[in-house]
């Protein structure tokens, strides 16, 4: 989504610009000539990446070979640090102009990677307000371009008949956002649905992702939980509370001002590795941007039926707690500022190519 928005913004500045690379359906819709689809290498977690490493290597070779054949004027990397850092090094060694939009979260773990990023990347475009100060410690002046979620949410118009369209009641609504990758949904959704009987006066709605195999939601559907696909913003617009897998969705939920519980669970080995490496006090973007605990994070063993039920009860029934969360969301919104990330990044990229 963010890559395709950037492509669209660059085209507005340079109508002759042509694009080729790895991406998804949004990129294809923007006429990006796809060499590979990102679904093929959407892996997350140390152990999971290890088992999928041969496939990743195959795609690395494919992309590198294609870059050499295509000879682009600029290589734009978007997110996906493990893969794109290797592409950045390759491109720098072969004399390509390297731009990185939504860079790896090197501030979270193994902070020395910032030196590698500085070595291999010519232009860095950050989307979190605390990132420029972090890179300053490494003698690198980078650009904060605003957060692209603000652009997406600004474009959103709620559906007038959301309840009728999805055959929903008007009971209080609790949104379940189990993630956008298959392994995330498998790890997260079962515990989310376990708490449903404790809230008979609410309706639980799952934000489904269309590009995943719909059978991944079958167990929840058998429990009578409604799954709605590709309507996450409408769901958040109407939700009274949310249970959200840690990731970008936590910030989206905050920007819609929905009180939330952030949850995350992975394999025991991946968690053990991550626990030793991670250098920040929180895992959710909400708390990281606020630089304090705004929302509760239930991680690994803490993410269980009992604790989740208690926390949901708290944010639904405690007005003081709900007010504190909303005050935290207000602070986050102020910190993000008003820049339009796609337009700002596009402008900087096009200007750099004219020099």
C-alpha atoms as one frame of an Amber mdcrd trajectory, in Angstrom:
protein
   0.000   0.000   0.000   2.701   2.481   1.010   4.882   1.600  -1.975   1.988
   2.074  -4.382   1.071   5.431  -2.829   4.669   6.548  -3.267   4.638   5.428
  -6.920   1.440   7.412  -7.463   2.972  10.515  -5.860   6.159  10.273  -7.947
   4.061  10.016 -11.129   2.392  13.309 -10.243   5.813  14.959 -10.186   7.181
  13.030 -13.174   4.604  11.567 -15.548   7.337   9.763 -17.515   8.571   7.762
 -14.516   8.496   3.968 -14.970   8.677   1.395 -12.185   9.768  -2.213 -11.893
  10.339  -4.389  -8.850   8.836  -6.563  -6.139   5.428  -5.690  -4.708   1.801
  -6.676  -4.258  -1.567  -6.027  -5.831  -1.589  -2.312  -4.945   1.716  -1.873
  -6.769   0.423  -3.826  -9.747  -2.588  -1.488  -9.871  -0.144   1.451 -10.145
   1.435  -0.192 -13.230   4.552  -1.332 -11.419   6.061  -4.095 -13.569   6.282
  -6.876 -10.962   9.318  -9.137 -11.176   8.148 -10.920  -8.002   5.137 -10.814
  -5.685   5.952  -9.997  -2.076   3.601 -12.724  -0.792   6.270 -15.239  -1.755
   8.716 -13.889   0.834   6.414 -12.504   3.551   8.130 -14.288   6.441   8.335
 -13.089  10.045  10.159 -14.463  13.082  13.731 -15.754  13.450  12.903 -19.468
  13.168  10.333 -18.949  10.414  12.817 -16.986   8.298  15.458 -19.663   8.900
  13.206 -22.389   7.489  12.222 -20.199   4.540  15.756 -19.015   3.851  16.273
 -20.929   0.605  13.213 -19.289  -0.900  14.420 -15.856   0.253  17.842 -16.470
  -1.308  16.194 -17.449  -4.570  14.282 -14.189  -4.705  17.320 -12.160  -3.671
  19.199 -13.539  -6.681  16.236 -12.847  -8.958  15.900  -9.220  -7.839  19.637
  -8.523  -7.993  19.878  -9.939 -11.497  16.877  -7.900 -12.615  18.283  -4.654
 -11.200  21.495  -5.168 -13.176  19.520  -5.794 -16.366  17.024  -2.957 -15.836
  19.642  -0.338 -14.803  17.259   1.994 -12.926  18.077   5.628 -12.166  17.133
   4.991  -8.550  16.398   1.984  -6.370  13.639   2.643  -3.833  13.469   0.225
  -0.917  10.273   0.118   1.139  10.251  -1.517   4.597  11.171  -5.263   4.810
  14.594  -4.687   6.378  16.041  -8.210   6.331  15.626  -8.463   2.561  16.163
  -4.850   1.570  19.363  -4.332   3.555  20.964  -7.005   1.347  19.580  -5.292
  -1.751  20.905  -1.930  -0.478  24.429  -3.320  -0.099  24.299  -4.896  -3.557
  23.010  -1.700  -5.179  25.596   0.498  -3.478  28.391  -1.818  -4.616  27.108
  -1.529  -8.202  26.806   2.265  -8.147  23.003   2.671  -7.969  21.351   5.579
  -6.145  19.709   3.977  -3.089  16.615   5.441  -1.410  15.005   3.841   1.652
  11.410   4.680   2.604  10.183   3.210   5.920  13.644   1.979   6.985  14.379
  -1.018   9.229  13.747  -0.553  12.945  17.437  -0.598  13.798  16.685   1.402
  16.947  14.806  -1.630  18.334  17.636  -4.165  18.230  21.238  -4.432  17.049
  21.562  -0.665  16.794  24.980  -0.967  15.131  23.043  -1.823  11.962  22.507
   1.934  11.657  26.147   2.168  10.538  25.483  -0.353   7.747  22.356   1.527
   6.756  24.362   4.752   6.529  27.043   2.984   4.464  24.674   1.491   1.891
  21.807   4.021   1.670  22.072   7.458   0.045  18.702   8.851   1.154  16.669
   7.758   4.198  13.000   8.716   4.673  11.714   8.040   8.198   8.050   7.754
   9.219   8.397   7.790  13.013   9.068  11.142  14.731  11.774   9.845  17.085
  13.919   8.307  14.315  15.885  11.397  13.119  17.267  11.955  16.650  18.379
   8.313  16.751  20.272   8.600  13.453  21.890  11.861  14.555  23.854   9.795
  17.083  25.514   8.158  14.089  26.286  11.470  12.390  23.557  11.052   9.794
  20.971  13.675   8.919  17.852  11.926   7.632  14.394  13.102   6.572  11.240
  12.703   8.658   8.498  12.683   6.015   5.439  12.155   8.219   3.552   8.913
   8.686   1.820   7.352   5.657  -1.057   6.063   7.781  -2.214   9.649   8.204
  -2.584   9.913   4.422  -4.560   6.666   4.261  -6.905   7.594   7.084  -7.451
  11.078   5.641  -8.724   9.420   2.423 -11.130   7.185   4.317 -14.897   7.766
   4.102 -17.040   5.529   6.342 -19.590   3.314   4.609 -23.106   4.667   5.243
 -24.592   1.192   5.672 -21.718  -0.711   7.269 -23.932  -2.610   9.725 -26.529
  -3.556   7.135 -23.927  -4.477   4.515 -22.269  -6.948   6.896 -25.443  -8.055
   8.703 -24.219  -6.748  12.057 -26.266  -5.883  15.132 -25.966  -2.578  16.991
 -24.490  -4.127  20.134 -21.123  -2.719  21.302 -18.450  -3.833  18.860 -15.063
  -5.326  19.729 -12.684  -5.495  16.766 -10.227  -8.367  16.497  -7.168  -7.639
  14.339  -5.112 -10.849  14.309  -2.559  -9.718  11.721  -1.890  -9.738   7.984
   0.371 -12.811   7.728  -0.804 -16.404   7.934   1.498 -17.321  10.790   0.377
 -14.289  12.808  -3.295 -15.193  12.424  -2.575 -18.807  13.406  -0.672 -17.681
  16.510  -3.081 -14.959  17.642  -6.686 -15.701  16.719  -7.450 -18.686  18.965
  -6.839 -16.757  22.205  -8.765 -13.754  20.891 -11.866 -15.905  20.358 -11.525
 -17.680  23.724 -12.667 -14.552  25.598 -15.882 -14.083  23.600 -18.212 -15.964
  26.016 -17.237 -13.515  28.777 -18.824 -10.615  26.840 -22.378 -11.685  25.941
 -23.525  -8.085  25.444 -20.901  -7.319  22.781 -20.275  -8.508  19.242 -16.769
  -9.544  18.181 -15.806  -8.863  14.570 -12.616 -10.113  12.904 -10.781  -7.914
  10.415 -10.038 -10.482   7.707  -7.366 -10.114   5.045  -8.461 -11.128   1.564
  -5.074 -12.269   0.274  -4.821 -14.971   2.972  -6.481 -18.359   2.603  -9.970
 -17.762   4.033  -9.860 -21.173   5.734  -7.541 -19.649   8.308 -10.632 -18.020
   9.848 -12.826 -21.159   9.723 -12.571 -22.000  13.426 -13.685 -18.490  14.400
 -16.570 -18.638  11.911 -17.669 -21.959  13.419 -17.885 -20.175  16.774 -20.279
 -17.683  15.219 -17.758 -14.845  14.955 -18.277 -12.615  11.934 -15.265 -12.155
   9.638 -15.346  -9.114   7.374 -12.732  -8.691   4.690 -10.834  -5.551   3.647
 -12.989  -3.211   5.737 -10.621  -2.608   8.650 -11.067   1.168   8.722 -14.854
   0.874   8.722 -14.579  -1.641  11.542 -12.319   0.623  13.596 -14.586   3.595
  12.901 -17.453   1.767  14.627 -15.540  -0.248  17.264 -15.794   0.374  21.012
 -12.583  -1.559  21.747 -10.033  -3.692  19.915  -7.591  -6.535  20.411  -4.708
  -5.907  18.039  -1.678  -7.950  17.033   1.417  -5.778  17.432   2.363  -4.027
  14.211   1.161  -1.122  12.098  -2.450  -1.873  13.070  -1.805  -0.659  16.621
  -1.097   2.831  15.291  -4.099   2.709  12.939  -6.303   1.760  15.887  -4.904
   4.660  17.916  -5.535   7.130  15.093  -9.166   5.969  15.057  -9.194   6.579
  18.840 -10.268   3.037  19.726  -9.103   1.763  23.156  -7.039  -1.352  22.513
  -5.113  -4.243  23.988  -1.929  -5.029  22.055  -1.026  -8.714  21.866   1.786
 -10.794  20.414   2.896 -14.409  20.520   5.481 -16.291  18.469   7.433 -19.534
  18.691   9.330 -20.098  21.947  12.683 -20.014  20.188  11.904 -16.814  18.232
  10.727 -15.166  21.443  13.834 -16.232  23.358  16.065 -14.758  20.639  14.031
 -11.556  20.409  14.036 -11.062  24.186  17.838 -11.062  24.186  18.134  -8.683
  21.232  15.392  -6.071  21.586  16.589  -2.805  23.135  13.327  -0.844  23.477
  10.874  -0.946  26.408   7.742  -1.544  24.281   6.746  -3.477  21.155   3.755
  -1.413  19.983   4.156   1.706  17.859   1.602   3.397  20.107   3.770   3.174
  23.213   7.034   3.723  21.340   5.841   7.006  19.816   4.279   8.194  23.082
   7.451   7.115  24.937   5.282   5.707  27.728   2.694   2.985  28.249  -0.539
   4.226  26.715  -1.978   0.759  26.011  -1.347  -2.590  27.701   0.893  -5.054
  25.846   0.283  -8.767  26.416   3.289 -10.665  25.117   3.912 -14.419  24.919
   2.833 -16.116  28.216   0.950 -13.000  29.330  -1.219 -13.332  26.258  -3.774
 -15.760  27.611  -7.536 -15.973  28.046  -7.593 -14.791  31.683  -5.391 -11.707
  31.302  -6.965 -10.683  27.992 -10.459 -10.919  29.483  -9.421  -8.781  32.471
  -7.822  -6.136  30.267 -10.801  -5.950  27.908 -13.125  -5.579  30.902 -10.935
  -2.771  32.159 -10.917  -0.694  28.968 -14.653  -1.239  28.413 -15.803  -0.513
  31.961 -13.269   1.916  33.433 -13.915   5.445  32.171 -10.750   6.768  33.796
  -8.606   4.202  31.989 -10.360   4.874  28.680  -9.793   8.624  29.127  -6.081
   8.058  29.829  -5.742   5.979  26.641  -7.466   8.662  24.553  -5.197  11.353
  26.055  -2.225   9.217  25.019  -3.617   8.953  21.497  -3.882  12.742  21.328
  -0.201  13.061  22.243   0.738  10.557  19.514  -1.243  12.476  16.908   0.570
  15.691  17.833   3.970  14.016  17.599   3.255  12.621  14.123   2.710  16.123
  12.699   0.929  17.047   9.469   3.321  16.098   6.655   1.923  13.974   3.825
   4.425  11.126   3.729   3.980   9.908   0.144   4.054  13.406  -1.354   6.972
  14.532   0.803   9.055  11.451  -0.044   8.193  11.664  -3.756   9.280  15.308
  -3.834  12.630  14.519  -2.204  13.290  11.565  -4.527  12.464  13.485  -7.719
  14.537  16.490  -6.562  17.533  14.243  -5.844  17.380  12.762  -9.354  17.532
  16.235 -10.894  20.815  17.076  -9.184
